[in-house]
Amino acid sequence: MHRIVLSSLFLILIQYRISAQNTANSQTEDTSAIPDIEKVYVHTDRSCYTIGESLWYKAYLVYAYTNVLFDHSNALYVELVSPDSKIIARNITRLENGLGHGDFKLADSLGISAGQYQLRAYTNWMRNFDDRFIFNKTIEIIDITQKEDVTPVANNNAATSNSKTTISNNITSGIKHHSIQLFPEGGSLVADVSSVVAFKATDSTGLPVAVKGRVLDAQKNEITLFKSVHDGMGKFMLTPKKDEQYTAEILDDQGGSLEAKLPPIQHQGYVLSSRMVKGKRIITIKTNESTLQRDSNAPVTITCKAKGVTYFEGAQPLAQTSLSFLFPEEEIPEGIAQITLYDQHARPHCERLVYNNKPEGIDIALNLDKSQYSPKEKVTLSLKVKTKDGQPVPARFSLASVDANGTNNDGNMNICSYFLMTSDIKGEVYNPGYYFNNSNPKRLEHLDLLLLTHGWRNFLWKQFPVSKKPPAYKVEKGINISGSVRTLFGEKPMGNSTVSMVLMNKGKSILLDDVTDSIGRFEFNDIVFNGSSVMMLNSQNEKGKKWGLFRLDSVHNSPTKTNYTPILSGSLKTKTIKENIYKKHINYGVPIDNILDEVVLTTKKKQQERSKYGFADRTYIPNEKGLSFSNIFQLIQFSIPGIIASDNSIRFNRSNGPALILIDDVVSEMGDLQFVHPDDVAKIESINSARAAIFGSRGGNGAILVYIKEGSTNNRLKKNFHSITKLVQGFYEARTFYAPNYETESKTDIDTDIRNTLYWNPYIHPDENGTAELSYFNSEVNNTNVNITLEGITNTGLPIVVKETYRIED
């Protein structure tokens, strides 16, 4: 039987391939219209952390249609979102050739407590398109000093559709809060046409739940039985009858039940199905006699798209109730493909998502020099990435080595599952990494089941995302500083004025000039600098006179809106991790409070107040009931020891020249300072140490910062509006992951070493031979397993994940 079917399939395929070639030629002309869509994936060392630890990340920005690293945007916003949907930390990560890295210190000074957080990442350019391009990942933060876990939180924001059935009955059985969704393959049930119906069952928290049940007709006759086979998902066959109403009934062992109606039966229409026959994917179009009589020999059109690009299109008259053809897997890239059926009027009828799995074509090996190590012993890894014929494969990787007792990443998102699956479909996928683990023999079968449910008419790439014309958000190559210059009175635009900027960072200065346009606008674009820098702006009119009023734009774009709701907190897996880490602290005599080292240090340094320009050497806040002073110079001399102050100059007694004076962050002269009344002063700070280098050469004699009370009525300060001094933030300065070197450092000089992340390397680039070697030292934890995860992408856009495990034991 298969031989007959396959013979006819090949005849049909000839017609389709001719059409596909024509489509490919036309597609070449259309590709110029494809927008520059970016996608980003963020690899983290783990997905579960304790308060006080660091989260380390590596970002991969790719061209969405090919997954090739994309040197487009150079600024990536990476944010940590709290369980109540507030951004508590934000890094602007520098991207070079699509790659960047950074970290977050998960200190409770950020307001962090135990719970589920969201890590999200996006570029400014991505904001022109669908917000589903924003990367997000759930991060669990635990507090091992906390006796009880957070109560599980249900996800009440699950998307629903009128075309599928979702129900959750409030009955008294054990399944009263379960929900079942039913998905006819291709979209609809058609009378007298054999169809696959997929289903997905979840509990009240949105997690998958195993179920079994039966399908009943309107007279309660049992038609077929069904049972979930993976993560609450399964499928059954049904040949629906005209005008019949079918119901799916879920049963549990306690006699409880839950019912959900199947969608109405269509009298006419089409069904699109996919199945594997001897390793080949067969696509079948099915209909009934009623449709054939209505549309005798009418052609139907099949299109196949992958990531928005049409790779295949063919039209065929439908003269019988079933028509099949081979899926042209050679012409389609790896990943999710969307097959759509249109009738003769170009109306879409059916849609089916399939995963096109292709041989990798490369050999990659991550080898350990041993399978078992001792505590604090050196571990050496060798990486080889080559083609099947031994040619080196250019690729970029990041690697995390973690104590298995401190985390569990099995089934978590990885670069393969994200770029090849989850970024192309809607909905939260449970354990996405499962479908890309080659050790799971049924992963492709279960992946197809996932696409029957999650991908049911919810495919992201149905059409090219449409950007605004012109795009509202620009591609960012660096930090942009812009604003306008206006007259002091009337605030009229000052065109043709020269704006000079000095940017001082780590003893180096960037000098830039711009001339305002007819509406007084100026821009300094694509500036690259890291960390905090002091920016000084001055304006001059056409005659060279210092004049004008600055109106600065925000240096950095405001974050996109957050809409985060944790699905579950306090899971069994999280409790196990928490217990393991707690036991590790107890067994090795490390006080639990040491986790909060950063908090302790902050408490001890309360006398060192943090200024906008770093830590001030001295801070004085006047007391309303304290001493009174006749002028500002007396106040400064009283509040800052070692100051010599008069109405002519202010200097530190060990300095040869006057100190730099800033009033409300504006560089000021002595003549400005004398107008400040002591009662109007909110705070005085002094910086006279090496930190004054932040002001460049102007801070060589130290700096005095005076802040005026908000709304002060006696403030007669005359500011130099043509000059602005302000602290601005550049790209985040990523820290270097530290791990002890027990060959060069004395083991007795290192504190007890119970690291959860043993090693993190965000940049592993194989050499011209396709090889790389790296090493690190184990912690002193004994009798534990270590999980190594290597993630990355080749220059041709193939994402790669490799995992290894070894044992630490004396």
CSV table of N, CA, C and O in Angstrom, one decimal, residues 97-141:
chain,number,residue,atom,x,y,z
A,97,ASN,N,29.4,42.8,16.8
A,97,ASN,CA,29.2,41.7,15.9
A,97,ASN,C,28.1,40.8,16.4
A,97,ASN,O,28.2,39.6,16.2
A,98,GLY,N,27.1,41.3,17.1
A,98,GLY,CA,26.0,40.6,17.6
A,98,GLY,C,26.2,39.9,18.9
A,98,GLY,O,25.3,39.2,19.4
A,99,LEU,N,27.4,40.1,19.6
A,99,LEU,CA,27.7,39.5,20.8
A,99,LEU,C,27.9,40.5,21.9
A,99,LEU,O,28.5,41.6,21.7
A,100,GLY,N,27.5,40.1,23.1
A,100,GLY,CA,27.7,41.0,24.3
A,100,GLY,C,27.6,40.2,25.6
A,100,GLY,O,27.0,39.1,25.5
A,101,HIS,N,28.0,40.7,26.7
A,101,HIS,CA,27.9,40.0,28.0
A,101,HIS,C,27.8,41.0,29.1
A,101,HIS,O,28.1,42.2,29.0
A,102,GLY,N,27.3,40.4,30.3
A,102,GLY,CA,27.2,41.3,31.4
A,102,GLY,C,26.8,40.4,32.6
A,102,GLY,O,26.9,39.2,32.6
A,103,ASP,N,26.3,41.1,33.7
A,103,ASP,CA,26.0,40.4,34.9
A,103,ASP,C,25.1,41.3,35.8
A,103,ASP,O,25.0,42.5,35.5
A,104,PHE,N,24.4,40.7,36.7
A,104,PHE,CA,23.7,41.4,37.8
A,104,PHE,C,24.1,40.8,39.1
A,104,PHE,O,24.1,39.6,39.3
A,105,LYS,N,24.3,41.7,40.1
A,105,LYS,CA,24.5,41.3,41.5
A,105,LYS,C,23.1,41.3,42.1
A,105,LYS,O,22.5,42.3,42.2
A,106,LEU,N,22.7,40.1,42.5
A,106,LEU,CA,21.4,39.9,43.1
A,106,LEU,C,21.3,40.2,44.6
A,106,LEU,O,21.0,39.4,45.4
A,107,ALA,N,21.7,41.5,44.9
A,107,ALA,CA,21.8,41.9,46.3
A,107,ALA,C,20.4,42.4,46.7
A,107,ALA,O,19.6,42.9,45.9
A,108,ASP,N,20.1,42.3,48.0
A,108,ASP,CA,18.8,42.7,48.5
A,108,ASP,C,18.7,44.2,48.5
A,108,ASP,O,17.7,44.8,48.8
A,109,SER,N,19.8,44.9,48.2
A,109,SER,CA,19.8,46.4,48.1
A,109,SER,C,18.9,46.8,46.9
A,109,SER,O,18.5,47.9,46.7
A,110,LEU,N,18.7,45.8,46.0
A,110,LEU,CA,17.8,46.0,44.8
A,110,LEU,C,16.4,45.8,45.2
A,110,LEU,O,15.5,46.0,44.4
A,111,GLY,N,16.1,45.4,46.4
A,111,GLY,CA,14.8,45.1,46.8
A,111,GLY,C,14.4,43.7,46.5
A,111,GLY,O,13.2,43.3,46.4
A,112,ILE,N,15.4,42.8,46.3
A,112,ILE,CA,15.2,41.4,45.9
A,112,ILE,C,14.8,40.6,47.1
A,112,ILE,O,15.3,40.7,48.2
A,113,SER,N,13.7,39.8,46.9
A,113,SER,CA,13.3,38.8,47.9
A,113,SER,C,13.0,37.5,47.1
A,113,SER,O,13.1,37.5,45.9
A,114,ALA,N,12.7,36.5,47.8
A,114,ALA,CA,12.5,35.2,47.1
A,114,ALA,C,11.3,35.3,46.2
A,114,ALA,O,10.3,35.9,46.5
A,115,GLY,N,11.5,34.7,45.0
A,115,GLY,CA,10.4,34.6,44.1
A,115,GLY,C,10.9,34.5,42.7
A,115,GLY,O,12.0,34.3,42.4
A,116,GLN,N,9.9,34.5,41.7
A,116,GLN,CA,10.2,34.4,40.3
A,116,GLN,C,10.4,35.8,39.7
A,116,GLN,O,9.5,36.6,39.8
A,117,TYR,N,11.5,35.9,39.0
A,117,TYR,CA,11.8,37.2,38.3
A,117,TYR,C,11.9,36.9,36.8
A,117,TYR,O,12.0,35.8,36.4
A,118,GLN,N,11.8,38.0,36.1
A,118,GLN,CA,11.9,37.9,34.6
A,118,GLN,C,13.2,38.6,34.1
A,118,GLN,O,13.4,39.8,34.5
A,119,LEU,N,14.0,37.9,33.4
A,119,LEU,CA,15.1,38.5,32.7
A,119,LEU,C,14.6,38.8,31.2
A,119,LEU,O,14.2,37.9,30.5
A,120,ARG,N,14.7,40.1,30.8
A,120,ARG,CA,14.3,40.4,29.5
A,120,ARG,C,15.4,41.2,28.8
A,120,ARG,O,16.1,41.9,29.4
A,121,ALA,N,15.4,41.1,27.4
A,121,ALA,CA,16.4,41.8,26.7
A,121,ALA,C,15.8,42.3,25.3
A,121,ALA,O,15.0,41.5,24.7
A,122,TYR,N,16.2,43.5,24.9
A,122,TYR,CA,15.7,44.0,23.6
A,122,TYR,C,16.6,45.2,23.2
A,122,TYR,O,17.3,45.8,24.0
A,123,THR,N,16.5,45.5,21.9
A,123,THR,CA,17.2,46.6,21.4
A,123,THR,C,16.2,47.7,21.1
A,123,THR,O,14.9,47.5,21.1
A,124,ASN,N,16.6,48.9,20.9
A,124,ASN,CA,15.7,50.0,20.6
A,124,ASN,C,15.0,49.8,19.3
A,124,ASN,O,13.8,50.1,19.1
A,125,TRP,N,15.7,49.2,18.3
A,125,TRP,CA,15.2,48.9,17.0
A,125,TRP,C,14.0,47.9,17.1
A,125,TRP,O,13.0,48.0,16.3
A,126,MET,N,14.1,46.9,18.0
A,126,MET,CA,13.0,45.9,18.1
A,126,MET,C,11.7,46.6,18.5
A,126,MET,O,10.6,46.0,18.2
A,127,ARG,N,11.7,47.7,19.1
A,127,ARG,CA,10.5,48.4,19.5
A,127,ARG,C,9.6,48.8,18.4
A,127,ARG,O,8.5,49.2,18.6
A,128,ASN,N,10.1,48.8,17.2
A,128,ASN,CA,9.3,49.2,16.0
A,128,ASN,C,8.4,48.0,15.6
A,128,ASN,O,7.5,48.2,14.8
A,129,PHE,N,8.6,46.8,16.2
A,129,PHE,CA,7.9,45.7,15.7
A,129,PHE,C,7.1,45.0,16.9
A,129,PHE,O,7.0,45.6,18.0
A,130,ASP,N,6.6,43.8,16.7
A,130,ASP,CA,5.8,43.1,17.7
A,130,ASP,C,6.6,42.9,19.0
A,130,ASP,O,7.8,42.6,18.9
A,131,ASP,N,6.0,43.2,20.1
A,131,ASP,CA,6.7,43.0,21.4
A,131,ASP,C,7.1,41.6,21.7
A,131,ASP,O,7.8,41.3,22.7
A,132,ARG,N,6.6,40.6,20.9
A,132,ARG,CA,7.0,39.2,21.1
A,132,ARG,C,8.5,39.0,20.7
A,132,ARG,O,9.0,37.9,20.9
A,133,PHE,N,9.1,40.0,20.0
A,133,PHE,CA,10.5,39.9,19.7
A,133,PHE,C,11.4,40.1,21.0
A,133,PHE,O,12.6,39.8,20.9
A,134,ILE,N,10.8,40.6,22.0
A,134,ILE,CA,11.5,40.9,23.3
A,134,ILE,C,11.8,39.5,23.9
A,134,ILE,O,10.9,38.7,24.1
A,135,PHE,N,13.1,39.3,24.2
A,135,PHE,CA,13.5,38.0,24.9
A,135,PHE,C,13.1,38.1,26.3
A,135,PHE,O,13.3,39.1,27.0
A,136,ASN,N,12.6,37.0,26.9
A,136,ASN,CA,12.3,37.0,28.3
A,136,ASN,C,12.5,35.5,28.8
A,136,ASN,O,12.3,34.6,28.1
A,137,LYS,N,13.0,35.5,30.0
A,137,LYS,CA,13.3,34.2,30.6
A,137,LYS,C,13.0,34.3,32.1
A,137,LYS,O,13.3,35.3,32.8
A,138,THR,N,12.4,33.2,32.7
A,138,THR,CA,12.1,33.2,34.1
A,138,THR,C,13.4,32.8,34.9
A,138,THR,O,14.0,31.9,34.6
A,139,ILE,N,13.6,33.6,35.9
A,139,ILE,CA,14.7,33.4,36.9
A,139,ILE,C,14.2,33.2,38.3
A,139,ILE,O,13.4,34.0,38.7
A,140,GLU,N,14.5,32.1,38.9
A,140,GLU,CA,14.1,31.9,40.3
A,140,GLU,C,15.1,32.4,41.2
A,140,GLU,O,16.3,32.0,41.1
A,141,ILE,N,14.7,33.1,42.2
A,141,ILE,CA,15.6,33.6,43.3
A,141,ILE,C,15.1,33.1,44.6
A,141,ILE,O,13.9,33.2,44.9
